[in-house]
Short mmCIF file of C-alpha atoms and ligand atoms in Angstrom, two decimals:
data_model
loop_
_atom_site.label_atom_id
_atom_site.label_comp_id
_atom_site.label_asym_id
_atom_site.label_seq_id
_atom_site.Cartn_x
_atom_site.Cartn_y
_atom_site.Cartn_z
CA MET A 26 -32.92 2.20 -18.59
CA ASN A 27 -29.95 2.01 -16.02
CA ASN A 28 -30.97 0.93 -12.80
CA THR A 29 -27.54 0.67 -11.45
CA GLN A 30 -28.21 3.14 -8.72
CA GLU A 31 -30.65 0.93 -6.90
CA LEU A 32 -28.27 -2.35 -6.46
CA GLU A 33 -26.63 -2.90 -3.51
CA ALA A 34 -23.20 -0.99 -3.29
CA LYS A 35 -21.24 -2.84 -0.63
CA TYR A 36 -18.18 -1.24 1.49
CA GLY A 37 -19.82 2.17 1.33
CA LEU A 38 -18.64 2.56 -2.18
CA PRO A 39 -20.21 5.26 -4.20
CA SER A 40 -23.27 3.77 -6.15
CA LYS A 41 -22.68 5.09 -9.69
CA VAL A 42 -19.35 4.09 -10.84
CA ILE A 43 -17.61 7.14 -12.67
CA PHE A 44 -14.09 7.18 -14.39
CA CYS A 45 -11.56 10.06 -14.25
CA LYS A 46 -11.47 11.74 -18.06
CA ARG A 47 -7.75 12.03 -17.59
CA CYS A 48 -6.31 8.84 -15.81
CA VAL A 49 -8.09 5.17 -15.71
CA ILE A 50 -9.03 5.45 -12.20
CA SER A 51 -12.51 5.05 -10.91
CA ASN A 52 -14.39 6.65 -7.87
CA GLN A 53 -14.68 3.27 -6.37
CA ARG A 54 -10.99 3.30 -5.44
CA PRO A 55 -10.64 3.38 -1.51
CA ALA A 56 -8.47 5.89 0.02
CA SER A 57 -5.39 3.79 1.38
CA GLU A 58 -5.83 4.99 4.61
CA VAL A 59 -8.90 3.25 5.08
CA GLU A 60 -6.95 0.11 4.91
CA PHE A 61 -5.16 0.85 7.89
CA LYS A 62 -8.26 0.90 9.99
CA HIS A 63 -8.77 -1.83 12.22
CA ASN A 64 -12.33 -2.03 12.25
CA ILE A 65 -14.46 -3.59 9.63
CA LYS A 66 -17.30 -1.46 10.19
CA THR A 67 -15.32 1.80 9.28
CA LYS A 68 -16.83 3.89 6.58
CA LYS A 69 -14.75 3.65 3.26
CA VAL A 70 -13.48 6.98 1.72
CA THR A 71 -12.90 6.76 -1.72
CA MET A 72 -11.22 8.72 -4.64
CA ASN A 73 -12.89 11.81 -5.37
CA ILE A 74 -13.49 13.00 -8.99
CA GLY A 75 -14.72 16.40 -9.23
CA GLU A 76 -17.24 17.69 -11.16
CA ASP A 77 -14.75 18.52 -13.72
CA GLY A 78 -14.69 14.90 -14.09
CA ILE A 79 -10.74 14.85 -13.01
CA CYS A 80 -9.53 12.54 -9.86
CA ASP A 81 -7.64 14.31 -7.05
CA ALA A 82 -4.68 12.61 -7.98
CA CYS A 83 -4.37 13.66 -11.27
CA LYS A 84 -5.10 17.15 -9.62
CA TYR A 85 -2.45 16.78 -7.35
CA ALA A 86 0.30 15.76 -10.26
CA GLU A 87 -0.78 18.65 -12.26
CA LYS A 88 -0.22 20.92 -9.11
CA LYS A 89 2.83 19.27 -8.39
CA GLU A 90 4.30 20.86 -11.92
CA GLU A 91 4.17 24.18 -10.26
CA ILE A 92 5.72 22.94 -7.34
CA SER A 93 9.14 24.63 -7.14
CA TRP A 94 11.16 21.73 -6.05
CA GLU A 95 14.18 23.90 -5.41
CA GLN A 96 12.48 25.42 -2.50
CA ARG A 97 11.31 22.10 -1.49
CA GLU A 98 14.80 20.81 -1.33
CA LYS A 99 15.72 23.83 0.74
CA GLU A 100 12.92 23.06 3.29
CA LEU A 101 14.19 19.26 3.32
CA VAL A 102 17.89 20.66 4.03
CA GLN A 103 16.72 22.82 6.63
CA LEU A 104 14.94 19.81 8.22
CA LEU A 105 17.73 17.35 8.09
CA ASP A 106 20.23 20.02 9.69
CA LYS A 107 18.02 20.27 12.35
CA HIS A 108 18.14 16.76 13.28
CA ARG A 109 21.54 15.35 11.85
CA LYS A 110 23.27 13.80 14.26
CA ASN A 111 27.11 13.02 14.25
CA ASP A 112 27.38 11.40 17.83
CA GLY A 113 27.29 7.80 16.19
CA SER A 114 23.28 7.61 16.70
CA TYR A 115 21.01 7.12 13.95
CA ASP A 116 19.02 10.35 13.25
CA CYS A 117 16.15 8.69 11.08
CA ILE A 118 14.26 5.77 10.11
CA VAL A 119 13.77 4.65 6.63
CA PRO A 120 11.19 1.66 6.97
CA GLY A 121 10.84 -0.43 3.70
CA SER A 122 11.18 -3.87 2.10
CA GLY A 123 14.12 -3.29 -0.24
CA GLY A 124 11.47 -2.16 -2.77
CA LYS A 125 12.98 0.55 -5.24
CA ASP A 126 11.21 3.26 -3.05
CA SER A 127 12.67 2.66 0.08
CA VAL A 128 16.22 1.93 -1.53
CA TYR A 129 16.18 5.44 -3.24
CA ALA A 130 14.82 6.99 0.11
CA ALA A 131 17.38 5.53 2.15
CA HIS A 132 20.13 6.04 -0.24
CA ILE A 133 19.92 9.63 -0.84
CA LEU A 134 19.41 10.57 2.45
CA LYS A 135 22.56 9.08 3.55
CA TYR A 136 24.47 9.59 0.59
CA LYS A 137 23.79 12.86 -0.62
CA TYR A 138 22.42 14.21 2.60
CA GLY A 139 24.63 12.93 5.14
CA MET A 140 21.91 11.50 7.21
CA HIS A 141 22.21 8.09 9.46
CA PRO A 142 19.28 6.37 8.52
CA LEU A 143 18.15 3.25 10.61
CA THR A 144 16.26 0.93 7.87
CA VAL A 145 13.36 -1.17 9.49
CA THR A 146 11.81 -4.06 7.90
CA TRP A 147 8.54 -5.60 8.42
CA PRO A 148 8.77 -8.64 6.10
CA PRO A 149 6.74 -10.03 3.58
CA ILE A 150 4.20 -12.86 4.62
CA LEU A 151 5.74 -15.02 1.59
CA TYR A 152 9.01 -13.69 0.07
CA THR A 153 9.36 -13.80 -3.74
CA ASP A 154 12.87 -14.97 -4.52
CA TYR A 155 13.27 -11.44 -6.19
CA GLY A 156 12.10 -9.65 -3.10
CA TYR A 157 14.41 -11.30 -0.62
CA LEU A 158 17.32 -10.72 -3.04
CA ASN A 159 16.18 -6.85 -3.49
CA PHE A 160 16.15 -6.80 0.23
CA LYS A 161 20.00 -8.16 0.77
CA ASN A 162 21.05 -5.86 -1.80
CA TRP A 163 19.43 -2.83 -0.52
CA ILE A 164 21.33 -3.75 2.84
CA GLU A 165 24.31 -5.20 1.81
CA VAL A 166 25.18 -3.51 -1.51
CA GLY A 167 23.38 -0.16 -0.64
CA GLY A 168 24.92 -0.61 3.08
CA PHE A 169 22.68 0.00 5.75
CA ASP A 170 22.20 -1.06 9.49
CA ASN A 171 18.64 -3.00 9.27
CA ILE A 172 16.14 -4.10 11.60
CA THR A 173 13.88 -6.60 10.41
CA PHE A 174 11.04 -7.97 12.66
CA LYS A 175 9.98 -11.55 12.09
CA GLN A 176 6.71 -12.12 13.09
CA ASN A 177 5.31 -15.38 14.84
CA GLY A 178 4.42 -17.31 12.02
CA LYS A 179 1.51 -19.27 13.57
CA VAL A 180 -0.40 -16.04 14.63
CA MET A 181 0.68 -14.37 11.19
CA LYS A 182 -1.06 -17.24 9.49
CA LEU A 183 -4.01 -16.92 11.66
CA LEU A 184 -4.76 -13.37 11.05
CA THR A 185 -3.54 -13.57 7.47
CA ARG A 186 -6.51 -16.24 6.94
CA LEU A 187 -9.02 -14.76 8.99
CA SER A 188 -8.44 -11.30 7.10
CA PHE A 189 -8.78 -13.05 4.31
CA GLU A 190 -12.00 -14.80 4.95
CA ASN A 191 -13.68 -12.05 6.62
CA LEU A 192 -12.33 -8.77 4.54
CA PHE A 193 -11.10 -10.61 1.48
CA HIS A 194 -8.10 -8.79 2.21
CA PRO A 195 -4.87 -11.15 2.37
CA PHE A 196 -2.86 -8.12 3.28
CA GLN A 197 -4.52 -6.30 6.25
CA THR A 198 -1.85 -7.84 8.66
CA PHE A 199 1.25 -6.91 6.65
CA ILE A 200 0.06 -3.38 6.30
CA LEU A 201 -0.53 -3.12 9.89
CA GLY A 202 2.65 -4.28 10.83
CA GLN A 203 4.21 -2.29 8.07
CA LYS A 204 2.61 1.02 9.07
CA ASN A 205 3.33 0.45 12.90
CA ILE A 206 6.96 -0.95 12.86
CA ALA A 207 8.56 2.62 12.27
CA PRO A 208 7.00 4.35 15.15
CA LYS A 209 7.47 1.89 17.58
CA ILE A 210 11.45 1.47 16.53
CA ALA A 211 11.65 5.09 16.54
CA LEU A 212 10.33 5.17 20.06
CA LYS A 213 12.43 2.70 21.39
CA TYR A 214 15.76 4.31 20.06
CA ASN A 215 14.51 7.76 20.46
CA ILE A 216 15.16 8.61 16.72
CA PRO A 217 13.40 11.64 16.01
CA LEU A 218 12.35 11.13 12.32
CA ILE A 219 10.64 8.83 9.86
CA PHE A 220 10.79 8.88 6.45
CA TYR A 221 8.43 7.46 4.19
CA GLY A 222 8.53 7.43 0.62
CA GLU A 223 5.85 8.71 -1.69
CA ASN A 224 3.59 11.62 -0.39
CA GLU A 225 -0.37 9.87 -0.06
CA ALA A 226 -1.52 12.42 -1.99
CA GLU A 227 0.00 11.12 -5.42
CA TYR A 228 -3.05 8.29 -5.03
CA GLY A 229 -5.30 10.95 -4.47
CA ASN A 230 -5.51 10.16 -0.54
CA PRO A 231 -6.49 13.17 1.44
CA ILE A 232 -3.74 15.63 1.45
CA LYS A 233 -3.10 16.05 4.80
CA ASP A 234 -0.02 18.25 6.27
CA ASN A 235 2.98 16.49 5.19
CA LYS A 236 4.84 17.55 8.40
CA SER A 237 2.97 16.14 11.18
CA SER A 238 4.06 14.66 14.61
CA LEU A 239 3.70 11.12 14.99
CA ARG A 240 0.89 11.65 17.76
CA ASP A 241 -1.52 13.46 15.18
CA LYS A 242 -1.32 10.38 12.90
CA ALA A 243 -4.81 8.57 14.24
CA TYR A 244 -3.87 5.24 12.73
CA PHE A 245 -0.54 5.08 14.33
CA SER A 246 -2.08 5.64 17.83
CA MET A 247 -4.05 3.32 20.30
CA GLN A 248 -6.35 4.46 22.92
CA ASN A 249 -8.49 1.60 23.47
CA LEU A 250 -7.78 -2.02 22.77
CA ASP A 251 -11.64 -2.83 22.25
CA GLU A 252 -11.44 -0.80 19.20
CA ILE A 253 -9.21 -2.56 17.26
CA TYR A 254 -10.17 -5.06 15.18
CA LEU A 255 -7.48 -7.69 13.16
CA GLY A 256 -8.79 -9.50 10.48
CA GLY A 257 -12.20 -8.50 11.14
CA VAL A 258 -12.04 -9.92 14.46
CA SER A 259 -12.14 -8.13 17.70
CA ILE A 260 -9.05 -8.44 20.15
CA GLY A 261 -10.88 -9.84 22.82
CA GLU A 262 -12.52 -12.45 20.60
CA LEU A 263 -9.01 -13.69 19.14
CA ARG A 264 -7.94 -14.06 22.90
CA GLU A 265 -10.94 -15.89 23.67
CA LYS A 266 -11.91 -18.02 20.76
CA HIS A 267 -8.49 -18.35 19.18
CA ALA A 268 -6.38 -18.42 21.98
CA VAL A 269 -4.39 -16.03 21.20
CA ASP A 270 -1.98 -14.22 23.53
CA LEU A 271 -2.02 -10.59 23.96
CA ALA A 272 2.03 -10.67 23.62
CA ASP A 273 1.88 -12.29 20.39
CA LEU A 274 -0.76 -9.84 19.02
CA GLN A 275 1.45 -6.88 20.19
CA CYS A 276 3.37 -6.55 16.77
CA PHE A 277 0.66 -6.01 14.84
CA LEU A 278 -1.06 -3.16 17.23
CA PRO A 279 0.26 0.60 17.14
CA PRO A 280 2.13 2.05 19.65
CA ASP A 281 1.17 3.01 23.09
CA TYR A 282 -1.22 6.33 22.97
CA LYS A 283 0.65 7.79 26.35
CA GLU A 284 4.16 7.18 25.23
CA LEU A 285 3.18 8.85 21.88
CA GLU A 286 1.90 11.98 23.29
CA LYS A 287 5.70 11.96 25.36
CA SER A 288 7.30 11.96 22.32
CA ASP A 289 8.35 14.54 19.71
CA ILE A 290 8.86 12.01 16.46
CA GLU A 291 7.68 13.51 13.48
CA VAL A 292 6.67 11.77 10.24
CA HIS A 293 7.88 13.11 6.88
CA TYR A 294 6.89 11.94 3.24
CA LEU A 295 10.16 12.29 1.22
CA GLY A 296 7.96 12.95 -1.64
CA TYR A 297 6.94 16.30 -0.45
CA TYR A 298 10.54 17.55 -0.71
CA LEU A 299 11.77 15.54 -3.98
CA LYS A 300 9.84 15.58 -7.10
CA TRP A 301 9.01 11.42 -7.08
CA ILE A 302 8.79 9.67 -10.26
CA PRO A 303 8.40 5.85 -9.60
CA GLN A 304 10.48 4.69 -12.90
CA GLU A 305 13.23 7.04 -11.95
CA ALA A 306 13.35 5.50 -8.35
CA TYR A 307 13.66 2.22 -9.98
CA TYR A 308 16.26 3.23 -12.14
CA TYR A 309 18.14 4.72 -9.29
CA ALA A 310 17.75 1.68 -7.22
CA VAL A 311 18.99 -0.52 -9.98
CA GLU A 312 22.49 1.90 -10.29
CA HIS A 313 23.03 2.08 -6.37
CA ALA A 314 21.69 -1.38 -4.75
CA ASN A 315 21.49 -3.64 -7.83
CA PHE A 316 17.86 -3.64 -7.52
CA GLN A 317 16.30 -6.15 -9.76
CA ALA A 318 13.02 -6.39 -11.57
CA ARG A 319 11.35 -9.59 -12.00
CA PRO A 320 12.16 -11.15 -15.60
CA PHE A 321 8.51 -11.66 -16.19
CA ARG A 322 5.48 -9.63 -15.93
CA THR A 323 3.64 -9.25 -12.82
CA GLU A 324 0.30 -11.02 -13.54
CA GLY A 325 -2.84 -8.57 -13.83
CA THR A 326 -0.56 -5.97 -15.02
CA TYR A 327 2.35 -5.12 -17.14
CA SER A 328 4.93 -3.85 -15.00
CA LYS A 329 7.89 -5.88 -13.69
CA TYR A 330 9.17 -3.76 -10.89
CA VAL A 331 6.29 -2.47 -8.79
CA SER A 332 5.62 -4.51 -5.40
CA ILE A 333 7.07 -7.86 -6.37
CA ASP A 334 8.58 -9.15 -2.89
CA ASP A 335 5.40 -10.73 -1.58
CA LYS A 336 3.88 -14.01 -3.24
CA ILE A 337 0.59 -12.72 -1.59
CA ASP A 338 0.47 -9.19 -3.43
CA ASP A 339 -0.28 -10.49 -6.36
CA LEU A 340 -3.51 -12.30 -5.05
CA ASN A 341 -4.18 -9.32 -2.94
CA TYR A 342 -4.32 -6.92 -6.08
CA TYR A 343 -6.87 -9.52 -7.58
CA ASN A 344 -9.03 -9.31 -4.58
CA ILE A 345 -9.18 -5.65 -4.65
CA PHE A 346 -10.38 -6.16 -8.45
CA ILE A 347 -13.21 -8.51 -6.88
CA LYS A 348 -14.22 -5.62 -4.28
CA TYR A 349 -13.84 -2.60 -5.93
CA GLY A 350 -13.73 -3.19 -9.59
CA ILE A 351 -10.10 -1.92 -9.86
CA GLY A 352 -7.54 -3.96 -11.14
CA ARG A 353 -3.51 -4.08 -10.62
CA CYS A 354 -3.22 -2.60 -14.32
CA THR A 355 -5.58 0.22 -13.62
CA TYR A 356 -3.18 1.24 -10.64
CA ASP A 357 -0.29 1.19 -12.48
CA ALA A 358 -1.49 2.71 -15.63
CA SER A 359 -3.45 5.58 -13.78
CA GLN A 360 0.10 6.39 -11.98
CA GLU A 361 2.01 6.29 -15.30
CA ILE A 362 -0.64 8.59 -17.41
CA ARG A 363 -0.12 11.06 -14.39
CA ASN A 364 3.51 10.69 -14.91
CA LYS A 365 3.13 11.14 -18.60
CA HIS A 366 5.20 7.99 -19.50
CA LEU A 367 1.41 6.55 -21.24
CA THR A 368 -1.46 8.52 -22.87
CA ARG A 369 -4.88 7.50 -21.59
CA GLU A 370 -5.69 5.64 -24.62
CA GLU A 371 -2.47 3.47 -24.01
CA GLY A 372 -3.67 3.25 -20.64
CA MET A 373 -7.26 1.93 -21.45
CA ALA A 374 -5.88 -0.66 -23.76
CA LEU A 375 -3.52 -2.14 -21.05
CA VAL A 376 -6.24 -2.08 -18.74
CA LYS A 377 -8.45 -4.28 -21.14
CA LYS A 378 -5.32 -6.53 -21.75
CA PHE A 379 -4.27 -6.88 -18.08
CA ASP A 380 -7.03 -5.94 -15.54
CA GLY A 381 -8.35 -8.50 -13.14
CA GLU A 382 -6.32 -11.40 -14.62
CA PHE A 383 -5.93 -14.22 -12.03
CA PRO A 384 -2.62 -14.32 -10.42
CA GLN A 385 -1.90 -18.20 -11.35
CA LYS A 386 1.38 -18.19 -10.64
CA TYR A 387 1.65 -18.40 -6.86
CA PHE A 388 -1.85 -19.20 -6.22
CA LYS A 389 -1.55 -22.84 -5.27
CA GLU A 390 1.59 -22.03 -2.74
CA VAL A 391 -0.36 -19.10 -1.06
CA MET A 392 -3.75 -21.35 -0.60
CA ASN A 393 -1.35 -23.92 0.79
CA TYR A 394 -0.13 -21.27 3.09
CA LEU A 395 -3.43 -20.34 4.26
CA GLY A 396 -4.93 -23.89 4.26
CA MET A 397 -7.61 -22.76 2.00
CA ASP A 398 -9.25 -24.96 -0.16
CA GLN A 399 -9.21 -23.79 -4.04
CA ASP A 400 -13.08 -24.31 -4.26
CA TYR A 401 -13.60 -22.13 -1.05
CA PHE A 402 -11.37 -19.53 -2.63
CA TYR A 403 -13.90 -19.09 -5.39
CA GLU A 404 -16.91 -19.39 -3.19
CA LEU A 405 -15.52 -16.58 -1.33
CA GLN A 406 -14.83 -14.11 -4.14
CA ASP A 407 -18.77 -14.32 -5.02
CA LYS A 408 -19.71 -13.30 -1.75
CA PHE A 409 -17.07 -10.38 -1.79
CA ARG A 410 -18.66 -8.77 -5.29
CA SER A 411 -20.63 -5.72 -5.01
CA PRO A 412 -23.94 -6.24 -7.15
CA HIS A 413 -23.32 -2.54 -8.14
CA LEU A 414 -20.03 -3.80 -9.70
CA TRP A 415 -20.80 -6.99 -10.79
CA LYS A 416 -23.29 -8.84 -13.23
CA LYS A 417 -23.69 -12.37 -14.18
CA VAL A 418 -23.82 -12.76 -17.83
CA ASP A 419 -24.19 -16.34 -19.28
CA GLY A 420 -23.03 -17.74 -16.05
CA GLU A 421 -20.16 -15.53 -16.37
CA TRP A 422 -19.06 -12.75 -13.97
CA LYS A 423 -18.74 -9.27 -15.68
CA LEU A 424 -18.01 -5.73 -14.37
CA ARG A 425 -21.19 -3.71 -15.27
CA HIS A 426 -18.80 -0.58 -16.26
CA THR A 427 -15.34 -0.24 -17.47
CA VAL A 428 -13.15 2.54 -18.73
CA ASN A 429 -13.50 1.10 -21.77
CA LYS A 430 -17.11 1.48 -22.19
CA ASP A 431 -17.47 -2.22 -22.68
CA GLY A 432 -18.98 -3.55 -19.51
CA ALA A 433 -22.44 -5.16 -19.15
CA ASP A 434 -24.27 -1.91 -18.16
CA ASP A 435 -22.33 0.27 -20.20
ZN1 ZN B 509 -7.27 10.71 -12.59
#
């Protein structure tokens, strides 16, 4: 008898694990938007898998095949014609780190469509050599102006450690800063357009109007300081208990709501207008800005060029595996199945081989950075395993359900 449904499901996850019939993702995948929420108590929104057994991201991929990309490009040209400035000022912002997607977006906007992008970077917590080289090449070989916001290192470390301990989410501070830096710079320099790369619907996140004004984006604005949590800790507690000055937290916080209300800044996803295929963005970045993949495979997956600029990222994906039972390989393979670069069977085999592999390479360095004892990390990780996903079998933790149907309860 299967009693999975009676087991506790943490984080508001669906108690029954269902895998998409077409790719390898499960309904436990949290929407990325959830990661931007500041409050730990926020209810999780996860990947929807329909009654037909197919996830929203796969459905979107199917819909993408019917899209008239010619028509979409016309819409893009119209938008750009409306905002292009030839008076020496910037007309759009492309946020990014110099990964393949930001290289592609900035380059094509500038050199194909004649825009004048300012690139904006919220640097990784711990740059990898390849990440830093790619960032430099983006700016120097690609040819862009760039504003990089280097954070207060002490506060960054404190918040990263807190979000690690409280949320098992070492990347929260990075994601918050990365999301907020572009709107803030846009407001400061009065730049009318912000271009993110991929459409979030690619990942099965709720499909919202692509062309939204900045003030509609709830997670970009801040109305009440008391509602905001960083690393699972309220702003008040950070100031009182951790003696952090509000000025030192400013860069992690969204722009002021009143300022946003006055602005006409628009946020767009280039992936809405141009057919976005990660592998092609990669080749484009190699050709135009000397983008370099890492010569070694990323632990936990089979890929060499996706999210390679932060040493903490590998551990971040591992923690996602602990919390949601979804490893980095599942993410990569699902996307490549949707783009028809892999069959589902190939994806399943890769997941079996790589998902949940421990990110040994940078582990020690990351623990040193956080001032965290390795034993403490292992203790902590078990606290974050959701009972409906994990079972201890002969002293070893095993997933109860896997896409390969070889889990402890399958
Ligand atoms: Zn799917």
